[in-house]
């Protein structure tokens, strides 16, 4: 019997979805929520809020610059917001995986995740642009924008997680993290 004729048995994983699930960490133990500060770190909440503000300033400033340089055209997909949100989804997936390897850096998530990427991405602008397209009679473009944005962002975050997992588990990086005491 050739491999093409093989019928998978219970417990065998040969589907693309199974491989993707493993790449994304399906079945792994879930990490402790880093937003829940361990005992004794509650006084650092103010520092975390400051880091969110600093990251948010830079993320929002960068997004403003991109949207000014690449303005939307009435009746067309708002490409700047689309690219911003999809890239932000990828970077957030990547960041979450990389931060698992850096547990001794509790302020990176507030700075980079909540702050920088929270300021970079903009689902409120996405919502307003969608309504403007719809009210302008461009319902097909509005629907296309919704579907493309959610599909592309979902795919981007999955690729970000998979890439971050690959980076985190690459032998060279594992050795470097072990030497630095972060692993």
mmCIF file with all atom_site columns, C-alpha atoms in Angstrom:
data_model
loop_
_atom_site.group_PDB
_atom_site.id
_atom_site.type_symbol
_atom_site.label_atom_id
_atom_site.label_alt_id
_atom_site.label_comp_id
_atom_site.label_asym_id
_atom_site.label_entity_id
_atom_site.label_seq_id
_atom_site.pdbx_PDB_ins_code
_atom_site.Cartn_x
_atom_site.Cartn_y
_atom_site.Cartn_z
_atom_site.occupancy
_atom_site.B_iso_or_equiv
_atom_site.pdbx_formal_charge
_atom_site.auth_seq_id
_atom_site.auth_comp_id
_atom_site.auth_asym_id
_atom_site.auth_atom_id
_atom_site.pdbx_PDB_model_num
ATOM 1   C CA . UNK A 1 1   ? 0.000   0.000  0.000  1.00 0.00 ? 1   UNK A CA 1
ATOM 2   C CA . UNK A 1 2   ? 1.460   3.400  -0.987 1.00 0.00 ? 2   UNK A CA 1
ATOM 3   C CA . UNK A 1 3   ? 1.488   6.430  1.310  1.00 0.00 ? 3   UNK A CA 1
ATOM 4   C CA . UNK A 1 4   ? -1.253  7.938  -0.870 1.00 0.00 ? 4   UNK A CA 1
ATOM 5   C CA . UNK A 1 5   ? -3.534  4.994  -0.044 1.00 0.00 ? 5   UNK A CA 1
ATOM 6   C CA . UNK A 1 6   ? -2.868  5.233  3.706  1.00 0.00 ? 6   UNK A CA 1
ATOM 7   C CA . UNK A 1 7   ? -6.004  5.778  5.783  1.00 0.00 ? 7   UNK A CA 1
ATOM 8   C CA . UNK A 1 8   ? -5.208  7.757  8.942  1.00 0.00 ? 8   UNK A CA 1
ATOM 9   C CA . UNK A 1 9   ? -5.998  5.931  12.165 1.00 0.00 ? 9   UNK A CA 1
ATOM 10  C CA . UNK A 1 10  ? -7.354  7.467  15.354 1.00 0.00 ? 10  UNK A CA 1
ATOM 11  C CA . UNK A 1 11  ? -4.660  9.585  16.974 1.00 0.00 ? 11  UNK A CA 1
ATOM 12  C CA . UNK A 1 12  ? -2.688  10.165 13.765 1.00 0.00 ? 12  UNK A CA 1
ATOM 13  C CA . UNK A 1 13  ? -2.264  13.775 12.669 1.00 0.00 ? 13  UNK A CA 1
ATOM 14  C CA . UNK A 1 14  ? -1.803  14.323 8.964  1.00 0.00 ? 14  UNK A CA 1
ATOM 15  C CA . UNK A 1 15  ? -3.958  17.355 8.311  1.00 0.00 ? 15  UNK A CA 1
ATOM 16  C CA . UNK A 1 16  ? -2.645  20.810 7.587  1.00 0.00 ? 16  UNK A CA 1
ATOM 17  C CA . UNK A 1 17  ? -4.825  22.117 10.432 1.00 0.00 ? 17  UNK A CA 1
ATOM 18  C CA . UNK A 1 18  ? -3.089  19.782 12.870 1.00 0.00 ? 18  UNK A CA 1
ATOM 19  C CA . UNK A 1 19  ? 0.349   20.964 11.754 1.00 0.00 ? 19  UNK A CA 1
ATOM 20  C CA . UNK A 1 20  ? -0.752  24.584 12.046 1.00 0.00 ? 20  UNK A CA 1
ATOM 21  C CA . UNK A 1 21  ? -2.171  23.896 15.495 1.00 0.00 ? 21  UNK A CA 1
ATOM 22  C CA . UNK A 1 22  ? 1.127   22.403 16.643 1.00 0.00 ? 22  UNK A CA 1
ATOM 23  C CA . UNK A 1 23  ? 3.043   25.342 15.147 1.00 0.00 ? 23  UNK A CA 1
ATOM 24  C CA . UNK A 1 24  ? 0.805   27.703 17.108 1.00 0.00 ? 24  UNK A CA 1
ATOM 25  C CA . UNK A 1 25  ? 1.281   25.736 20.320 1.00 0.00 ? 25  UNK A CA 1
ATOM 26  C CA . UNK A 1 26  ? -1.984  23.784 20.534 1.00 0.00 ? 26  UNK A CA 1
ATOM 27  C CA . UNK A 1 27  ? -1.751  21.471 23.490 1.00 0.00 ? 27  UNK A CA 1
ATOM 28  C CA . UNK A 1 28  ? 0.993   23.471 25.227 1.00 0.00 ? 28  UNK A CA 1
ATOM 29  C CA . UNK A 1 29  ? 0.445   24.521 28.804 1.00 0.00 ? 29  UNK A CA 1
ATOM 30  C CA . UNK A 1 30  ? -0.871  28.071 28.857 1.00 0.00 ? 30  UNK A CA 1
ATOM 31  C CA . UNK A 1 31  ? 1.482   30.618 30.427 1.00 0.00 ? 31  UNK A CA 1
ATOM 32  C CA . UNK A 1 32  ? 0.463   32.648 33.436 1.00 0.00 ? 32  UNK A CA 1
ATOM 33  C CA . UNK A 1 33  ? -1.180  35.914 32.386 1.00 0.00 ? 33  UNK A CA 1
ATOM 34  C CA . UNK A 1 34  ? 1.647   38.464 32.594 1.00 0.00 ? 34  UNK A CA 1
ATOM 35  C CA . UNK A 1 35  ? -0.890  41.182 33.402 1.00 0.00 ? 35  UNK A CA 1
ATOM 36  C CA . UNK A 1 36  ? -1.403  39.486 36.781 1.00 0.00 ? 36  UNK A CA 1
ATOM 37  C CA . UNK A 1 37  ? 1.541   40.828 38.700 1.00 0.00 ? 37  UNK A CA 1
ATOM 38  C CA . UNK A 1 38  ? 3.112   38.503 41.272 1.00 0.00 ? 38  UNK A CA 1
ATOM 39  C CA . UNK A 1 39  ? 2.881   39.452 44.926 1.00 0.00 ? 39  UNK A CA 1
ATOM 40  C CA . UNK A 1 40  ? 5.190   42.328 45.747 1.00 0.00 ? 40  UNK A CA 1
ATOM 41  C CA . UNK A 1 41  ? 5.022   43.876 42.289 1.00 0.00 ? 41  UNK A CA 1
ATOM 42  C CA . UNK A 1 42  ? 1.781   45.816 42.750 1.00 0.00 ? 42  UNK A CA 1
ATOM 43  C CA . UNK A 1 43  ? 3.798   49.003 43.353 1.00 0.00 ? 43  UNK A CA 1
ATOM 44  C CA . UNK A 1 44  ? 5.141   48.600 39.795 1.00 0.00 ? 44  UNK A CA 1
ATOM 45  C CA . UNK A 1 45  ? 1.666   49.181 38.340 1.00 0.00 ? 45  UNK A CA 1
ATOM 46  C CA . UNK A 1 46  ? 2.408   52.876 38.024 1.00 0.00 ? 46  UNK A CA 1
ATOM 47  C CA . UNK A 1 47  ? 5.608   52.063 36.161 1.00 0.00 ? 47  UNK A CA 1
ATOM 48  C CA . UNK A 1 48  ? 3.670   49.727 33.844 1.00 0.00 ? 48  UNK A CA 1
ATOM 49  C CA . UNK A 1 49  ? 1.141   52.495 33.111 1.00 0.00 ? 49  UNK A CA 1
ATOM 50  C CA . UNK A 1 50  ? 4.008   54.857 32.284 1.00 0.00 ? 50  UNK A CA 1
ATOM 51  C CA . UNK A 1 51  ? 5.494   52.264 29.914 1.00 0.00 ? 51  UNK A CA 1
ATOM 52  C CA . UNK A 1 52  ? 2.089   51.858 28.212 1.00 0.00 ? 52  UNK A CA 1
ATOM 53  C CA . UNK A 1 53  ? 1.927   55.629 27.754 1.00 0.00 ? 53  UNK A CA 1
ATOM 54  C CA . UNK A 1 54  ? 5.440   55.844 26.316 1.00 0.00 ? 54  UNK A CA 1
ATOM 55  C CA . UNK A 1 55  ? 4.855   52.952 23.917 1.00 0.00 ? 55  UNK A CA 1
ATOM 56  C CA . UNK A 1 56  ? 1.429   54.325 22.992 1.00 0.00 ? 56  UNK A CA 1
ATOM 57  C CA . UNK A 1 57  ? 2.919   57.718 22.165 1.00 0.00 ? 57  UNK A CA 1
ATOM 58  C CA . UNK A 1 58  ? 5.396   56.220 19.702 1.00 0.00 ? 58  UNK A CA 1
ATOM 59  C CA . UNK A 1 59  ? 2.894   53.765 18.181 1.00 0.00 ? 59  UNK A CA 1
ATOM 60  C CA . UNK A 1 60  ? 0.273   56.468 17.671 1.00 0.00 ? 60  UNK A CA 1
ATOM 61  C CA . UNK A 1 61  ? 2.836   58.908 16.292 1.00 0.00 ? 61  UNK A CA 1
ATOM 62  C CA . UNK A 1 62  ? 4.053   56.304 13.774 1.00 0.00 ? 62  UNK A CA 1
ATOM 63  C CA . UNK A 1 63  ? 0.470   55.450 12.715 1.00 0.00 ? 63  UNK A CA 1
ATOM 64  C CA . UNK A 1 64  ? -0.350  59.137 12.296 1.00 0.00 ? 64  UNK A CA 1
ATOM 65  C CA . UNK A 1 65  ? 2.697   59.540 10.047 1.00 0.00 ? 65  UNK A CA 1
ATOM 66  C CA . UNK A 1 66  ? 1.741   56.574 7.854  1.00 0.00 ? 66  UNK A CA 1
ATOM 67  C CA . UNK A 1 67  ? -1.868  57.722 7.513  1.00 0.00 ? 67  UNK A CA 1
ATOM 68  C CA . UNK A 1 68  ? -0.750  61.246 6.608  1.00 0.00 ? 68  UNK A CA 1
ATOM 69  C CA . UNK A 1 69  ? 1.705   59.946 4.014  1.00 0.00 ? 69  UNK A CA 1
ATOM 70  C CA . UNK A 1 70  ? -0.818  57.444 2.578  1.00 0.00 ? 70  UNK A CA 1
ATOM 71  C CA . UNK A 1 71  ? -4.261  59.080 2.773  1.00 0.00 ? 71  UNK A CA 1
ATOM 72  C CA . UNK A 1 72  ? -7.445  57.178 1.986  1.00 0.00 ? 72  UNK A CA 1
ATOM 73  C CA . UNK A 1 73  ? -9.240  57.785 -1.304 1.00 0.00 ? 73  UNK A CA 1
ATOM 74  C CA . UNK A 1 74  ? -13.054 58.009 -1.138 1.00 0.00 ? 74  UNK A CA 1
ATOM 75  C CA . UNK A 1 75  ? -14.717 54.830 -2.379 1.00 0.00 ? 75  UNK A CA 1
ATOM 76  C CA . UNK A 1 76  ? -11.540 52.738 -2.146 1.00 0.00 ? 76  UNK A CA 1
ATOM 77  C CA . UNK A 1 77  ? -10.018 50.472 0.465  1.00 0.00 ? 77  UNK A CA 1
ATOM 78  C CA . UNK A 1 78  ? -8.195  52.496 3.145  1.00 0.00 ? 78  UNK A CA 1
ATOM 79  C CA . UNK A 1 79  ? -4.873  50.766 2.534  1.00 0.00 ? 79  UNK A CA 1
ATOM 80  C CA . UNK A 1 80  ? -2.886  52.585 5.210  1.00 0.00 ? 80  UNK A CA 1
ATOM 81  C CA . UNK A 1 81  ? -5.178  51.420 8.011  1.00 0.00 ? 81  UNK A CA 1
ATOM 82  C CA . UNK A 1 82  ? -5.346  47.939 6.513  1.00 0.00 ? 82  UNK A CA 1
ATOM 83  C CA . UNK A 1 83  ? -1.538  47.589 6.398  1.00 0.00 ? 83  UNK A CA 1
ATOM 84  C CA . UNK A 1 84  ? -1.175  49.096 9.883  1.00 0.00 ? 84  UNK A CA 1
ATOM 85  C CA . UNK A 1 85  ? -3.670  46.666 11.428 1.00 0.00 ? 85  UNK A CA 1
ATOM 86  C CA . UNK A 1 86  ? -2.378  43.579 9.636  1.00 0.00 ? 86  UNK A CA 1
ATOM 87  C CA . UNK A 1 87  ? 1.249   44.380 10.462 1.00 0.00 ? 87  UNK A CA 1
ATOM 88  C CA . UNK A 1 88  ? 0.238   45.055 14.064 1.00 0.00 ? 88  UNK A CA 1
ATOM 89  C CA . UNK A 1 89  ? -1.487  41.665 14.269 1.00 0.00 ? 89  UNK A CA 1
ATOM 90  C CA . UNK A 1 90  ? 1.671   39.934 12.997 1.00 0.00 ? 90  UNK A CA 1
ATOM 91  C CA . UNK A 1 91  ? 3.902   41.843 15.398 1.00 0.00 ? 91  UNK A CA 1
ATOM 92  C CA . UNK A 1 92  ? 1.638   41.142 18.374 1.00 0.00 ? 92  UNK A CA 1
ATOM 93  C CA . UNK A 1 93  ? 1.651   37.409 17.636 1.00 0.00 ? 93  UNK A CA 1
ATOM 94  C CA . UNK A 1 94  ? 5.438   37.512 17.326 1.00 0.00 ? 94  UNK A CA 1
ATOM 95  C CA . UNK A 1 95  ? 5.819   39.556 20.498 1.00 0.00 ? 95  UNK A CA 1
ATOM 96  C CA . UNK A 1 96  ? 3.671   37.269 22.632 1.00 0.00 ? 96  UNK A CA 1
ATOM 97  C CA . UNK A 1 97  ? 5.764   34.251 21.649 1.00 0.00 ? 97  UNK A CA 1
ATOM 98  C CA . UNK A 1 98  ? 9.089   36.025 22.138 1.00 0.00 ? 98  UNK A CA 1
ATOM 99  C CA . UNK A 1 99  ? 8.025   37.343 25.554 1.00 0.00 ? 99  UNK A CA 1
ATOM 100 C CA . UNK A 1 100 ? 7.518   33.776 26.764 1.00 0.00 ? 100 UNK A CA 1
ATOM 101 C CA . UNK A 1 101 ? 11.306  33.432 26.549 1.00 0.00 ? 101 UNK A CA 1
ATOM 102 C CA . UNK A 1 102 ? 11.869  36.680 28.459 1.00 0.00 ? 102 UNK A CA 1
ATOM 103 C CA . UNK A 1 103 ? 9.982   36.239 31.741 1.00 0.00 ? 103 UNK A CA 1
ATOM 104 C CA . UNK A 1 104 ? 12.433  38.461 33.617 1.00 0.00 ? 104 UNK A CA 1
ATOM 105 C CA . UNK A 1 105 ? 11.374  41.483 31.570 1.00 0.00 ? 105 UNK A CA 1
ATOM 106 C CA . UNK A 1 106 ? 7.900   42.291 32.957 1.00 0.00 ? 106 UNK A CA 1
ATOM 107 C CA . UNK A 1 107 ? 7.710   45.776 31.415 1.00 0.00 ? 107 UNK A CA 1
ATOM 108 C CA . UNK A 1 108 ? 8.242   44.712 27.790 1.00 0.00 ? 108 UNK A CA 1
ATOM 109 C CA . UNK A 1 109 ? 4.624   43.611 27.315 1.00 0.00 ? 109 UNK A CA 1
ATOM 110 C CA . UNK A 1 110 ? 3.127   46.888 28.606 1.00 0.00 ? 110 UNK A CA 1
ATOM 111 C CA . UNK A 1 111 ? 5.668   48.908 26.617 1.00 0.00 ? 111 UNK A CA 1
ATOM 112 C CA . UNK A 1 112 ? 5.597   47.009 23.318 1.00 0.00 ? 112 UNK A CA 1
ATOM 113 C CA . UNK A 1 113 ? 2.285   45.106 23.321 1.00 0.00 ? 113 UNK A CA 1
ATOM 114 C CA . UNK A 1 114 ? -0.241  47.332 25.039 1.00 0.00 ? 114 UNK A CA 1
ATOM 115 C CA . UNK A 1 115 ? 1.580   50.601 24.369 1.00 0.00 ? 115 UNK A CA 1
ATOM 116 C CA . UNK A 1 116 ? 3.455   50.558 21.058 1.00 0.00 ? 116 UNK A CA 1
ATOM 117 C CA . UNK A 1 117 ? 1.273   48.064 19.174 1.00 0.00 ? 117 UNK A CA 1
ATOM 118 C CA . UNK A 1 118 ? -1.902  49.299 20.856 1.00 0.00 ? 118 UNK A CA 1
ATOM 119 C CA . UNK A 1 119 ? -1.077  52.778 19.562 1.00 0.00 ? 119 UNK A CA 1
ATOM 120 C CA . UNK A 1 120 ? 0.008   51.454 16.157 1.00 0.00 ? 120 UNK A CA 1
ATOM 121 C CA . UNK A 1 121 ? -3.134  49.448 15.432 1.00 0.00 ? 121 UNK A CA 1
ATOM 122 C CA . UNK A 1 122 ? -6.457  51.185 15.076 1.00 0.00 ? 122 UNK A CA 1
ATOM 123 C CA . UNK A 1 123 ? -9.677  49.287 14.951 1.00 0.00 ? 123 UNK A CA 1
ATOM 124 C CA . UNK A 1 124 ? -11.617 52.453 15.779 1.00 0.00 ? 124 UNK A CA 1
ATOM 125 C CA . UNK A 1 125 ? -10.369 54.048 12.548 1.00 0.00 ? 125 UNK A CA 1
ATOM 126 C CA . UNK A 1 126 ? -11.185 50.778 10.774 1.00 0.00 ? 126 UNK A CA 1
ATOM 127 C CA . UNK A 1 127 ? -14.763 51.015 12.084 1.00 0.00 ? 127 UNK A CA 1
ATOM 128 C CA . UNK A 1 128 ? -15.163 54.677 11.096 1.00 0.00 ? 128 UNK A CA 1
ATOM 129 C CA . UNK A 1 129 ? -13.728 54.063 7.611  1.00 0.00 ? 129 UNK A CA 1
ATOM 130 C CA . UNK A 1 130 ? -16.098 51.123 7.135  1.00 0.00 ? 130 UNK A CA 1
ATOM 131 C CA . UNK A 1 131 ? -19.119 53.249 8.108  1.00 0.00 ? 131 UNK A CA 1
ATOM 132 C CA . UNK A 1 132 ? -17.966 56.078 5.821  1.00 0.00 ? 132 UNK A CA 1
ATOM 133 C CA . UNK A 1 133 ? -17.657 53.624 2.913  1.00 0.00 ? 133 UNK A CA 1
ATOM 134 C CA . UNK A 1 134 ? -21.126 52.233 3.621  1.00 0.00 ? 134 UNK A CA 1
ATOM 135 C CA . UNK A 1 135 ? -22.781 55.636 4.010  1.00 0.00 ? 135 UNK A CA 1
ATOM 136 C CA . UNK A 1 136 ? -21.055 56.775 0.814  1.00 0.00 ? 136 UNK A CA 1
ATOM 137 C CA . UNK A 1 137 ? -22.832 54.001 -1.084 1.00 0.00 ? 137 UNK A CA 1
ATOM 138 C CA . UNK A 1 138 ? -19.757 51.815 -1.390 1.00 0.00 ? 138 UNK A CA 1
ATOM 139 C CA . UNK A 1 139 ? -21.244 48.790 0.411  1.00 0.00 ? 139 UNK A CA 1
ATOM 140 C CA . UNK A 1 140 ? -19.274 46.257 -1.618 1.00 0.00 ? 140 UNK A CA 1
ATOM 141 C CA . UNK A 1 141 ? -15.997 48.016 -0.766 1.00 0.00 ? 141 UNK A CA 1
ATOM 142 C CA . UNK A 1 142 ? -17.022 48.240 2.910  1.00 0.00 ? 142 UNK A CA 1
ATOM 143 C CA . UNK A 1 143 ? -17.792 44.515 3.008  1.00 0.00 ? 143 UNK A CA 1
ATOM 144 C CA . UNK A 1 144 ? -14.542 43.724 1.185  1.00 0.00 ? 144 UNK A CA 1
ATOM 145 C CA . UNK A 1 145 ? -12.666 45.864 3.714  1.00 0.00 ? 145 UNK A CA 1
ATOM 146 C CA . UNK A 1 146 ? -14.256 44.030 6.654  1.00 0.00 ? 146 UNK A CA 1
ATOM 147 C CA . UNK A 1 147 ? -13.602 40.564 5.242  1.00 0.00 ? 147 UNK A CA 1
ATOM 148 C CA . UNK A 1 148 ? -10.050 41.308 4.092  1.00 0.00 ? 148 UNK A CA 1
ATOM 149 C CA . UNK A 1 149 ? -9.137  42.991 7.366  1.00 0.00 ? 149 UNK A CA 1
ATOM 150 C CA . UNK A 1 150 ? -10.330 40.192 9.610  1.00 0.00 ? 150 UNK A CA 1
ATOM 151 C CA . UNK A 1 151 ? -8.995  37.398 7.399  1.00 0.00 ? 151 UNK A CA 1
ATOM 152 C CA . UNK A 1 152 ? -5.604  39.029 6.843  1.00 0.00 ? 152 UNK A CA 1
ATOM 153 C CA . UNK A 1 153 ? -5.242  39.986 10.522 1.00 0.00 ? 153 UNK A CA 1
ATOM 154 C CA . UNK A 1 154 ? -6.104  36.466 11.647 1.00 0.00 ? 154 UNK A CA 1
ATOM 155 C CA . UNK A 1 155 ? -3.602  34.968 9.238  1.00 0.00 ? 155 UNK A CA 1
ATOM 156 C CA . UNK A 1 156 ? -0.985  37.565 10.198 1.00 0.00 ? 156 UNK A CA 1
ATOM 157 C CA . UNK A 1 157 ? -1.265  36.872 13.931 1.00 0.00 ? 157 UNK A CA 1
ATOM 158 C CA . UNK A 1 158 ? -1.006  33.126 13.245 1.00 0.00 ? 158 UNK A CA 1
ATOM 159 C CA . UNK A 1 159 ? 2.163   33.683 11.197 1.00 0.00 ? 159 UNK A CA 1
ATOM 160 C CA . UNK A 1 160 ? 3.517   35.994 13.908 1.00 0.00 ? 160 UNK A CA 1
ATOM 161 C CA . UNK A 1 161 ? 2.963   33.342 16.575 1.00 0.00 ? 161 UNK A CA 1
ATOM 162 C CA . UNK A 1 162 ? 4.488   30.617 14.383 1.00 0.00 ? 162 UNK A CA 1
ATOM 163 C CA . UNK A 1 163 ? 7.507   32.793 13.530 1.00 0.00 ? 163 UNK A CA 1
ATOM 164 C CA . UNK A 1 164 ? 7.941   33.796 17.184 1.00 0.00 ? 164 UNK A CA 1
ATOM 165 C CA . UNK A 1 165 ? 7.742   30.154 18.256 1.00 0.00 ? 165 UNK A CA 1
ATOM 166 C CA . UNK A 1 166 ? 10.334  29.262 15.631 1.00 0.00 ? 166 UNK A CA 1
ATOM 167 C CA . UNK A 1 167 ? 12.637  32.042 16.833 1.00 0.00 ? 167 UNK A CA 1
ATOM 168 C CA . UNK A 1 168 ? 12.110  31.085 20.472 1.00 0.00 ? 168 UNK A CA 1
ATOM 169 C CA . UNK A 1 169 ? 12.888  27.428 19.853 1.00 0.00 ? 169 UNK A CA 1
ATOM 170 C CA . UNK A 1 170 ? 15.732  27.845 17.322 1.00 0.00 ? 170 UNK A CA 1
ATOM 171 C CA . UNK A 1 171 ? 18.825  26.118 18.782 1.00 0.00 ? 171 UNK A CA 1
ATOM 172 C CA . UNK A 1 172 ? 21.076  29.176 18.413 1.00 0.00 ? 172 UNK A CA 1
ATOM 173 C CA . UNK A 1 173 ? 18.597  31.450 20.168 1.00 0.00 ? 173 UNK A CA 1
ATOM 174 C CA . UNK A 1 174 ? 17.879  28.877 22.890 1.00 0.00 ? 174 UNK A CA 1
ATOM 175 C CA . UNK A 1 175 ? 21.609  28.748 23.681 1.00 0.00 ? 175 UNK A CA 1
ATOM 176 C CA . UNK A 1 176 ? 21.847  32.552 23.706 1.00 0.00 ? 176 UNK A CA 1
ATOM 177 C CA . UNK A 1 177 ? 18.812  32.859 26.006 1.00 0.00 ? 177 UNK A CA 1
ATOM 178 C CA . UNK A 1 178 ? 20.192  30.175 28.327 1.00 0.00 ? 178 UNK A CA 1
ATOM 179 C CA . UNK A 1 179 ? 23.519  32.027 28.552 1.00 0.00 ? 179 UNK A CA 1
ATOM 180 C CA . UNK A 1 180 ? 21.770  35.306 29.345 1.00 0.00 ? 180 UNK A CA 1
ATOM 181 C CA . UNK A 1 181 ? 19.693  33.616 32.054 1.00 0.00 ? 181 UNK A CA 1
ATOM 182 C CA . UNK A 1 182 ? 16.389  34.499 30.361 1.00 0.00 ? 182 UNK A CA 1
ATOM 183 C CA . UNK A 1 183 ? 15.345  30.907 29.684 1.00 0.00 ? 183 UNK A CA 1
#
